[in-house]
XYZ file of C-alpha atoms in Angstrom:
676
model
C 109.328 181.504 250.148
C 107.043 181.932 246.628
C 103.341 182.747 247.468
C 101.091 179.809 246.109
C 99.378 181.661 243.127
C 96.922 178.756 242.382
C 93.608 180.263 243.947
C 94.188 183.548 242.147
C 94.975 181.918 238.787
C 91.538 179.760 239.454
C 89.729 182.865 239.907
C 91.186 184.494 236.977
C 89.989 181.523 234.565
C 86.964 181.526 236.192
C 86.337 185.119 235.601
C 87.711 184.704 232.120
C 85.196 181.807 231.505
C 82.235 184.145 232.887
C 83.187 186.519 230.462
C 83.509 184.704 227.450
C 79.980 182.877 228.065
C 78.577 186.438 228.511
C 80.038 187.634 225.317
C 78.931 184.159 223.948
C 74.930 184.794 224.913
C 74.953 188.434 224.441
C 71.586 189.464 222.499
C 71.754 191.377 219.364
C 70.309 194.754 219.304
C 67.119 193.613 218.827
C 66.878 191.699 221.989
C 66.837 188.410 220.647
C 69.464 185.498 220.856
C 72.084 185.622 218.302
C 72.518 182.560 215.689
C 75.134 180.649 217.842
C 73.004 180.716 220.645
C 69.945 179.677 218.937
C 71.336 176.963 217.140
C 73.706 175.828 219.690
C 71.502 173.232 221.672
C 69.837 171.793 218.092
C 73.067 171.358 216.705
C 74.055 169.180 219.853
C 70.690 166.956 219.666
C 71.177 166.676 215.795
C 74.646 165.347 217.074
C 72.963 162.823 219.708
C 70.041 161.940 217.220
C 72.824 160.830 214.442
C 74.680 158.634 216.921
C 71.235 157.206 217.957
C 70.203 156.565 214.812
C 73.473 155.297 213.423
C 73.386 152.490 216.469
C 69.845 151.650 215.733
C 68.640 152.440 219.062
C 64.845 153.693 220.007
C 62.083 153.095 222.488
C 60.166 150.605 220.649
C 58.279 148.430 222.709
C 58.197 145.774 219.949
C 60.350 143.748 222.428
C 56.695 142.542 223.798
C 56.649 139.933 221.612
C 60.187 138.209 222.478
C 58.587 136.484 225.314
C 56.381 134.743 223.022
C 58.785 133.429 220.047
C 62.060 133.151 221.912
C 63.254 131.749 225.250
C 65.602 133.424 227.697
C 66.284 137.284 227.959
C 66.115 139.660 224.997
C 69.554 140.758 223.938
C 68.004 143.782 222.375
C 66.750 145.405 225.410
C 69.324 147.659 226.694
C 67.366 149.143 229.505
C 64.033 149.440 230.626
C 60.737 147.385 230.036
C 58.604 147.093 226.718
C 55.500 148.897 227.486
C 52.286 147.067 226.848
C 49.653 149.557 227.236
C 51.670 151.629 224.237
C 50.191 148.991 222.117
C 49.459 151.985 219.371
C 53.253 151.950 218.782
C 54.231 148.371 218.798
C 50.996 146.911 217.870
C 49.917 149.058 215.200
C 52.549 151.651 213.973
C 55.570 149.279 214.186
C 53.794 146.218 212.674
C 52.153 148.312 209.726
C 55.416 149.852 209.217
C 57.237 146.627 208.691
C 54.412 145.328 206.598
C 54.877 148.332 204.402
C 58.577 147.521 203.910
C 57.798 143.768 202.842
C 55.337 145.075 200.424
C 57.686 147.786 198.784
C 56.205 150.760 200.400
C 53.011 150.798 198.310
C 50.444 154.036 198.476
C 47.782 151.275 198.999
C 48.599 148.800 201.408
C 47.194 145.200 200.214
C 46.823 143.502 203.524
C 43.281 144.018 203.953
C 41.253 142.759 200.954
C 40.443 145.574 198.864
C 43.438 147.556 200.171
C 44.464 150.321 202.811
C 45.211 154.011 201.849
C 48.845 153.997 203.555
C 48.393 157.903 204.625
C 45.554 157.781 206.730
C 45.306 157.437 209.451
C 48.094 155.001 210.178
C 50.899 157.453 208.725
C 52.727 154.545 207.068
C 56.129 154.881 205.136
C 55.215 154.743 201.528
C 56.897 156.370 198.548
C 54.814 159.533 197.394
C 54.892 163.185 197.288
C 53.312 163.258 200.855
C 56.035 161.715 202.413
C 57.822 165.525 201.632
C 55.698 166.216 204.868
C 56.381 163.077 206.843
C 60.342 163.801 207.395
C 60.122 161.006 210.611
C 59.239 158.512 207.733
C 62.288 159.556 205.513
C 64.417 157.084 206.749
C 62.580 154.142 205.448
C 63.629 154.904 201.941
C 67.223 154.930 202.397
C 67.812 152.422 205.712
C 66.921 149.117 206.846
C 64.030 148.796 209.213
C 66.117 148.864 212.556
C 67.668 152.246 211.576
C 64.789 153.733 209.774
C 62.579 152.597 213.118
C 65.104 154.538 215.386
C 65.015 157.650 212.822
C 60.985 157.454 213.059
C 61.379 157.086 216.958
C 64.061 160.280 217.742
C 63.261 162.948 214.725
C 59.927 164.118 216.230
C 61.064 163.876 220.116
C 64.199 165.898 219.446
C 62.568 168.674 217.439
C 60.190 168.925 220.093
C 63.241 169.682 222.843
C 64.848 171.818 219.579
C 61.777 173.449 219.409
C 61.053 174.286 222.970
C 64.413 175.224 223.361
C 64.371 177.894 220.543
C 61.081 179.510 222.086
C 62.712 179.646 225.706
C 65.973 180.960 224.390
C 63.876 183.602 222.510
C 62.610 184.719 225.516
C 65.726 183.977 227.679
C 68.483 185.059 225.571
C 71.259 184.732 228.332
C 70.071 181.743 229.793
C 70.681 178.918 226.888
C 71.780 176.395 229.851
C 68.392 177.033 231.584
C 66.488 176.826 228.326
C 68.309 173.424 227.480
C 67.130 171.787 230.612
C 63.610 172.988 230.719
C 63.439 171.853 226.997
C 64.517 168.237 228.001
C 62.563 168.289 231.147
C 59.436 169.237 228.995
C 60.363 166.440 226.587
C 60.142 164.203 229.471
C 56.670 165.203 230.311
C 54.870 161.879 231.172
C 52.377 162.807 228.320
C 55.075 163.097 225.678
C 56.458 159.340 226.701
C 53.346 157.677 227.175
C 51.746 159.148 223.852
C 55.106 159.068 221.803
C 53.633 159.204 218.514
C 54.272 161.639 215.765
C 50.644 162.402 216.066
C 51.403 163.818 219.474
C 54.447 165.393 218.952
C 54.411 167.402 215.794
C 51.695 169.728 216.771
C 53.744 170.947 220.135
C 56.675 171.333 217.582
C 54.463 173.463 215.528
C 52.899 175.337 218.000
C 56.262 176.372 220.117
C 57.671 177.112 216.233
C 54.612 179.542 215.302
C 55.044 181.491 218.950
C 58.649 181.464 218.230
C 58.357 182.997 214.613
C 55.394 185.423 215.819
C 58.133 186.886 218.505
C 60.698 186.795 215.912
C 58.233 188.858 213.469
C 57.835 191.566 215.813
C 61.136 191.901 217.184
C 63.676 190.950 214.509
C 65.052 193.687 212.304
C 66.194 191.122 209.750
C 63.522 190.539 207.030
C 65.264 187.299 205.601
C 65.194 185.761 209.466
C 61.254 186.928 209.308
C 60.703 185.001 206.291
C 62.733 182.061 207.306
C 60.938 181.231 210.513
C 57.424 181.985 208.869
C 58.794 179.052 206.004
C 59.456 177.005 208.740
C 55.728 177.630 210.544
C 54.381 177.038 207.042
C 56.360 173.395 206.770
C 55.206 171.934 210.112
C 51.366 173.222 209.354
C 51.730 170.871 206.660
C 53.121 168.679 208.857
C 50.912 168.428 211.623
C 47.666 168.749 209.311
C 48.937 165.379 207.752
C 49.038 163.944 210.752
C 45.057 164.356 210.757
C 44.733 163.481 214.763
C 42.455 166.583 215.850
C 42.277 165.658 219.173
C 45.800 166.832 219.913
C 45.819 169.477 217.235
C 42.976 171.541 218.309
C 44.241 172.315 221.634
C 47.707 173.107 220.101
C 46.149 175.495 217.793
C 44.216 177.281 220.677
C 46.906 178.175 222.395
C 48.843 179.530 219.801
C 46.188 181.543 218.851
C 45.259 183.123 222.175
C 49.399 183.651 222.541
C 49.069 185.266 219.204
C 46.168 187.630 220.430
C 48.122 188.540 223.369
C 51.314 189.554 221.540
C 49.508 191.517 218.954
C 47.628 193.693 221.806
C 51.280 194.283 223.491
C 52.839 195.245 220.073
C 49.841 197.747 218.903
C 50.252 199.353 222.155
C 54.241 199.504 221.219
C 53.207 200.598 217.735
C 49.660 201.469 217.283
C 49.497 201.495 213.406
C 47.304 198.180 212.061
C 49.512 198.412 209.061
C 52.969 198.088 211.108
C 51.339 194.970 212.919
C 50.220 193.450 209.411
C 53.671 193.828 207.528
C 55.560 192.016 210.848
C 53.000 189.174 210.680
C 52.517 189.127 207.145
C 55.343 186.536 206.316
C 53.555 184.180 208.851
C 50.044 184.751 207.231
C 51.179 184.301 203.837
C 53.025 180.886 204.897
C 49.584 180.042 207.005
C 47.926 180.501 203.432
C 50.297 178.477 201.671
C 50.059 175.492 203.971
C 46.080 175.897 203.833
C 46.487 175.579 200.317
C 48.681 172.541 200.273
C 46.953 170.797 203.013
C 43.521 171.302 201.284
C 45.007 169.992 198.195
C 46.071 166.736 199.978
C 42.799 166.463 201.536
C 41.326 166.571 197.874
C 43.104 163.541 196.781
C 42.076 161.830 199.909
C 38.404 163.117 200.002
C 37.181 159.130 199.545
C 39.445 157.864 202.234
C 38.595 161.377 204.830
C 34.551 160.585 203.962
C 34.930 156.899 204.840
C 37.115 157.643 207.979
C 34.604 160.634 209.257
C 31.745 158.391 208.343
C 32.821 155.595 210.911
C 30.801 155.096 214.119
C 34.013 155.285 215.865
C 35.820 157.688 215.963
C 34.148 159.598 213.029
C 31.071 160.464 215.136
C 32.644 161.050 218.598
C 31.793 164.336 220.009
C 32.918 165.099 223.648
C 30.572 167.754 225.522
C 31.738 170.307 228.316
C 32.041 169.721 231.648
C 32.728 166.079 231.845
C 35.442 166.257 234.220
C 35.627 164.738 237.542
C 37.427 164.993 240.940
C 39.094 161.793 240.024
C 40.386 163.297 236.534
C 41.346 166.378 238.283
C 43.299 164.342 240.729
C 45.228 162.569 237.371
C 45.827 165.758 235.824
C 47.417 167.401 238.512
C 49.133 164.321 239.900
C 52.692 164.606 238.039
C 54.617 163.463 241.536
C 53.146 159.973 241.277
C 54.062 159.509 237.758
C 55.962 156.435 238.341
C 52.802 154.533 239.538
C 52.073 154.164 235.744
C 55.181 152.359 234.930
C 53.898 149.916 237.342
C 50.682 149.829 235.778
C 48.929 149.829 239.243
C 45.206 151.057 238.977
C 44.837 154.089 241.246
C 43.696 157.424 241.388
C 45.557 158.467 238.378
C 44.039 155.595 236.142
C 45.149 152.075 235.524
C 45.876 152.971 231.411
C 49.086 154.832 231.848
C 48.824 156.597 228.427
C 45.126 157.967 229.397
C 46.669 159.179 232.855
C 49.664 160.739 231.687
C 49.796 164.506 232.247
C 52.404 167.242 232.916
C 54.122 168.804 235.863
C 52.222 172.125 235.418
C 54.984 174.356 236.825
C 53.759 177.471 234.763
C 50.132 177.198 235.981
C 51.087 176.931 239.628
C 53.012 180.236 238.921
C 49.387 181.823 238.517
C 49.804 183.888 241.624
C 53.075 185.380 240.309
C 51.411 186.180 237.005
C 48.486 187.919 239.058
C 51.559 189.823 240.827
C 53.157 190.610 237.486
C 49.797 192.072 236.407
C 49.057 194.073 239.440
C 52.368 195.303 239.792
C 52.352 196.973 235.804
C 48.536 198.295 236.454
C 49.966 200.244 239.810
C 52.810 201.509 237.904
C 50.285 202.299 235.030
C 52.348 200.631 232.759
C 51.498 198.356 229.895
C 49.694 195.177 230.785
C 51.224 191.580 230.027
C 48.919 190.584 227.568
C 50.932 187.507 226.375
C 50.644 186.171 229.787
C 47.103 187.210 230.130
C 46.659 185.583 226.732
C 48.279 182.174 228.000
C 45.938 182.544 231.152
C 42.830 182.843 229.340
C 43.702 179.801 227.132
C 44.298 177.594 230.331
C 40.924 179.223 231.768
C 39.126 177.890 228.793
C 40.794 174.695 228.658
C 39.660 174.425 232.444
C 35.818 175.513 231.369
C 35.846 172.698 228.630
C 36.679 170.071 231.625
C 34.538 171.547 234.401
C 31.870 173.910 233.690
C 28.875 172.112 231.488
C 26.296 173.959 229.470
C 28.324 175.883 226.795
C 28.525 173.096 223.875
C 27.618 175.427 221.208
C 30.697 177.911 221.733
C 33.032 174.478 222.583
C 31.883 173.220 219.010
C 32.587 176.289 217.371
C 36.119 175.991 218.879
C 36.504 172.415 217.868
C 37.058 171.182 221.425
C 33.908 168.487 220.916
C 36.536 167.008 218.516
C 38.941 166.584 221.362
C 38.833 165.129 224.635
C 39.390 165.276 228.556
C 42.780 163.718 228.667
C 44.086 164.693 225.156
C 43.188 168.844 226.322
C 46.131 168.085 228.743
C 48.466 168.838 226.115
C 47.243 172.350 225.310
C 47.465 173.039 229.353
C 50.965 171.525 229.306
C 52.228 173.902 226.355
C 50.294 176.793 227.932
C 52.113 175.822 231.382
C 55.447 176.233 229.537
C 54.815 179.523 227.929
C 53.498 181.053 231.240
C 57.046 179.760 232.940
C 59.251 181.302 229.967
C 57.335 184.637 230.128
C 57.182 184.926 234.332
C 61.083 184.242 233.858
C 61.657 186.498 231.116
C 59.556 189.466 233.288
C 61.314 188.760 236.295
C 65.064 189.517 234.122
C 63.758 192.212 232.593
C 62.916 193.970 235.608
C 65.469 192.332 237.973
C 62.811 191.553 240.305
C 61.495 188.613 242.316
C 57.833 187.975 243.583
C 57.685 188.298 247.220
C 58.574 185.325 249.587
C 54.583 184.847 250.228
C 53.461 184.833 246.627
C 56.405 182.342 246.212
C 55.544 180.167 248.759
C 51.922 180.241 247.827
C 52.518 179.202 244.481
C 54.399 176.188 245.985
C 52.445 175.514 248.070
C 49.371 175.012 246.454
C 51.121 172.331 244.764
C 52.510 170.744 247.841
C 49.176 170.590 249.399
C 47.551 168.900 246.206
C 50.126 166.128 246.087
C 49.766 165.975 249.599
C 45.908 165.491 249.129
C 46.565 162.555 246.659
C 48.999 161.043 248.993
C 46.937 160.847 251.991
C 43.967 159.441 249.890
C 46.263 156.908 248.528
C 47.702 155.757 252.075
C 44.272 155.691 253.164
C 42.378 153.884 250.705
C 44.642 152.624 247.837
C 48.210 151.829 249.636
C 49.140 149.394 246.658
C 49.355 152.695 244.403
C 52.332 153.834 246.214
C 54.150 150.715 246.064
C 55.586 151.857 242.827
C 56.305 155.180 243.771
C 57.432 155.185 247.460
C 59.457 158.546 246.774
C 56.365 160.433 245.777
C 57.152 162.849 248.646
C 60.762 163.729 247.477
C 59.115 164.497 243.883
C 56.760 166.324 245.447
C 59.197 168.653 247.447
C 61.339 169.091 244.360
C 58.710 169.939 242.189
C 57.300 172.789 244.832
C 61.007 173.888 245.118
C 60.960 174.311 241.445
C 57.987 176.588 241.553
C 59.385 178.377 244.359
C 62.830 178.943 242.604
C 61.239 180.108 239.494
C 59.262 182.733 241.534
C 62.058 183.936 243.104
C 64.259 184.399 240.145
C 66.434 181.476 240.493
C 65.898 179.663 237.157
C 68.955 177.726 237.307
C 67.589 176.062 240.572
C 64.211 175.823 239.092
C 65.271 174.268 235.747
C 67.691 171.892 237.427
C 64.477 170.497 239.841
C 62.044 170.872 237.083
C 64.794 168.214 234.917
C 65.183 165.990 237.739
C 61.316 165.133 238.672
C 60.666 165.133 234.873
C 63.381 162.340 234.086
C 62.329 160.455 237.316
C 59.044 159.994 236.818
C 59.207 159.435 232.765
C 62.756 158.622 231.635
C 62.306 154.897 231.560
C 58.490 154.987 229.966
C 59.692 153.511 227.023
C 62.656 151.050 226.923
C 66.033 151.704 225.138
C 66.112 149.164 222.441
C 68.841 148.102 219.882
C 66.908 147.872 216.398
C 63.491 146.407 216.150
C 61.862 142.857 216.881
C 61.542 141.785 213.553
C 58.778 138.640 213.274
C 60.190 138.082 209.178
C 62.889 136.623 210.773
C 60.960 134.143 212.783
C 60.414 130.411 211.220
C 56.796 130.837 211.057
C 57.105 133.933 209.279
C 59.326 132.253 206.538
C 57.294 129.503 205.922
C 53.810 131.583 205.696
C 56.047 133.670 203.005
C 57.077 130.492 201.136
C 53.572 129.109 201.074
C 51.922 132.135 200.274
C 54.617 132.890 197.280
C 53.829 129.218 195.958
C 50.240 129.819 195.814
C 48.452 133.061 196.986
C 45.878 133.084 198.906
C 43.904 135.351 201.790
C 44.698 134.197 205.175
C 43.257 134.705 208.522
C 44.689 134.533 211.820
C 42.794 133.324 214.672
C 43.915 133.482 218.813
C 46.371 135.893 220.287
C 47.751 139.415 218.456
C 51.081 137.489 217.621
C 49.392 135.700 214.674
C 48.107 138.793 213.479
C 51.516 140.562 213.691
C 53.184 137.749 212.145
C 50.862 137.972 208.792
C 51.073 141.659 208.660
C 54.443 141.769 208.842
C 54.798 138.573 206.292
C 53.108 140.790 203.800
C 50.635 138.300 202.636
C 46.886 139.328 201.980
C 44.981 138.592 205.635
C 41.812 139.397 207.107
C 43.686 140.787 210.204
C 45.096 144.244 211.308
C 44.470 147.569 212.886
C 42.098 149.320 210.025
C 41.733 153.016 209.104
C 38.884 153.575 206.998
C 37.119 150.090 206.661
C 37.459 148.095 203.307
C 34.110 147.790 201.836
C 35.530 144.807 200.053
C 36.507 143.179 202.789
C 33.639 143.469 204.836
C 31.135 143.084 202.016
C 31.953 139.379 201.850
C 32.350 138.932 205.776
C 28.938 140.792 206.748
C 27.204 141.063 202.706
C 23.794 141.944 204.680
C 25.559 144.844 206.479
C 23.870 143.217 210.085
C 26.958 144.047 211.861
C 27.782 147.580 209.979
C 27.679 149.405 213.521
C 30.358 146.660 214.495
C 33.039 146.990 212.177
C 32.319 150.414 210.406
C 35.299 151.792 213.130
C 39.004 152.394 213.599
C 39.766 149.565 215.233
C 41.836 146.127 215.509
C 40.339 143.361 213.868
C 41.112 139.984 215.248
C 39.325 136.220 214.657
C 38.226 133.491 217.400
C 37.182 130.313 216.593
C 32.983 129.584 216.680
C 30.593 127.507 214.303
C 28.913 129.060 211.573
C 28.979 132.147 209.251
C 31.148 135.404 211.057
C 29.781 137.111 213.883
C 31.363 140.610 214.575
C 31.507 141.894 217.960
C 33.332 144.717 219.780
C 35.192 143.860 223.185
C 35.814 147.366 223.176
C 35.073 150.544 220.905
C 38.466 150.259 219.320
C 38.665 146.365 218.878
C 36.662 144.424 215.964
C 36.429 140.632 217.313
C 35.053 138.205 214.212
C 34.146 134.499 214.813
C 35.697 132.147 212.286
C 34.581 128.344 210.781
C 36.439 127.092 208.023
C 33.453 125.169 206.804
C 31.153 128.487 206.963
C 30.251 129.528 203.282
C 32.140 132.827 203.745
C 35.796 130.737 204.753
C 35.182 128.168 201.604
C 34.753 131.470 199.241
C 37.456 133.636 200.506
C 39.913 132.258 203.115
C 42.833 130.187 201.700
C 45.005 129.595 204.865
C 44.732 129.936 208.822
C 47.588 130.714 211.200
C 45.970 130.083 214.620
C 47.154 129.316 218.562
C 43.638 128.165 219.223
C 43.419 124.534 219.302
C 39.943 124.390 219.736
C 39.295 124.814 215.999
C 37.030 122.921 214.313
C 39.648 120.719 211.957
C 36.693 119.614 209.683
C 37.518 121.871 206.736
C 41.607 122.381 207.448
C 44.312 120.717 206.421
C 47.297 120.774 209.063
C 50.620 122.424 207.064
C 53.298 123.189 209.817
C 53.058 123.772 213.364
C 55.645 125.463 215.569
C 56.439 125.225 219.135
C 56.600 128.534 220.641
C 57.449 129.161 224.526
C 53.641 129.899 224.949
C 52.192 128.356 222.330
C 52.154 126.553 219.539
C 51.490 128.044 216.012
C 50.004 126.010 213.501
C 49.331 126.601 209.803
C 46.330 125.242 208.128
C 44.672 125.143 204.664
C 40.940 125.437 204.354
C 39.958 122.602 202.217
C 36.071 121.967 200.725
C 33.827 120.621 203.300
């Protein structure tokens, strides 16, 4: 009988596939990945992003408004739930973006009397030269709102995944699959998903690209490649700088600075000539100088707005001292196995606010025992110390000192650490953690070694013990916290396994476990939404636009957030909205004596409530401004023409009803202000 050759053929095909994969991932003579490997995953992300944008799919929580304007389920909601906590996205940036579209993408938004610079700090779509450095806003120039919002949503996030992959695969050229899994897992870190804004993501994209460029600067034999990476770093430097969110920029810059110092020390040991080092990093330095010049030019054109913003009582004068961390904040920072409690908005050890409590799975930081073993191993063999690993470890220690060691505010001020905050510093910790993971895996691969069982077990055990401690306290004192994350023990074990596998040079298993725990924890933080909920399509918005077109006057929205959102998206002049640098023209008539300057001179949302008399300004929270309204007041009589309200306690003496709209949760009414 003929022998069955199927197993032999199968093994031959498997060997052929492995050989083909090895040839595909074979690095160049300089040890760097070839272009096909470097760009393979970013190309897949580009295809995926193009499909998602074409379908108008995004993660906006604008669907929060659906239950307020319509009955039944939201047909645009594909999966997940809109996040109330993500109001910076759905109630500020998305609403303002639609307002800009309605007004024709001006450089000065005319909603607030006196206008508001569209570039600072809301990062609104507009038509001017600075948009060249706001790539996530390009869609608004050529697409409708649904697709432009999708483009704005996906570009920074996919750029983060692509930059993380290129950094990882530059260090691990034979492991593109591992690099891709870790990159996606990094994107789905809780902090990124809960702070999913361009101002959060671009600093990390810049940092990862800068670190990759520095590696290529020292390793690549191609001058064109070195200049290409430098140009990309220069461009992203301006992108990051024009986002102006210093609390996230500072930690990212510090990580790159310490990384660069470590890398330069290593390369000077290999080639001690200072001129040789400078010739290598020269393109990056030139790009940095050019980017700084562009940024300074931009700031010079925005000097008035910048000065007004820096002169606010909040956040302009905000300074964070060293050593403000606590045991609870430490538990919040390391409690990545409990991330699903943030989706449930359950108060607990991590904190009630999902964004502020979000963190990372610090896999690289838990590998510090392995880093110590690597340093010891190199020193014992009298080989060059791994200064890049040492630099990344040093920046982690610096950030930890900022959090938990008081008394060195002067030094922290020089490093601009006082301009960030405890929770924002986590971005730098997560970035440095990724760097540690990459360099540990690289070292183990290059030397074909693995950390000893006990070193790996200690690294994994430290994480497991930290999660067990949080779980124990929750079980004893806050059992409700665990209702939304009953499998926390499973995520803790998988995370510990990822640490153990990384230390034992099993990166495929480590990357798989890392990807599972991050997506399980944060995969549905943001909903999957088709298009954007556009309030301009509602009857009340159409009525507002029609009335204002016939006789333009200033509006005031009274009551809940829906009134403010409707007025903004309708594009009319209104005294509502989340302001950047306060409009002196607007507040000069609301508070002519500057009695409430401390209350209104801040980055905050402006809302109105019914109350007799002239306007009184207060702050329910440091980023909220509440003003009282009386249609018969001198202010209203002279400056307000129309009112949109859901508050029926309004004194109607000086108000004439125009039209009412019955909505599921309230009745919105349009009034005209009439003489008293």
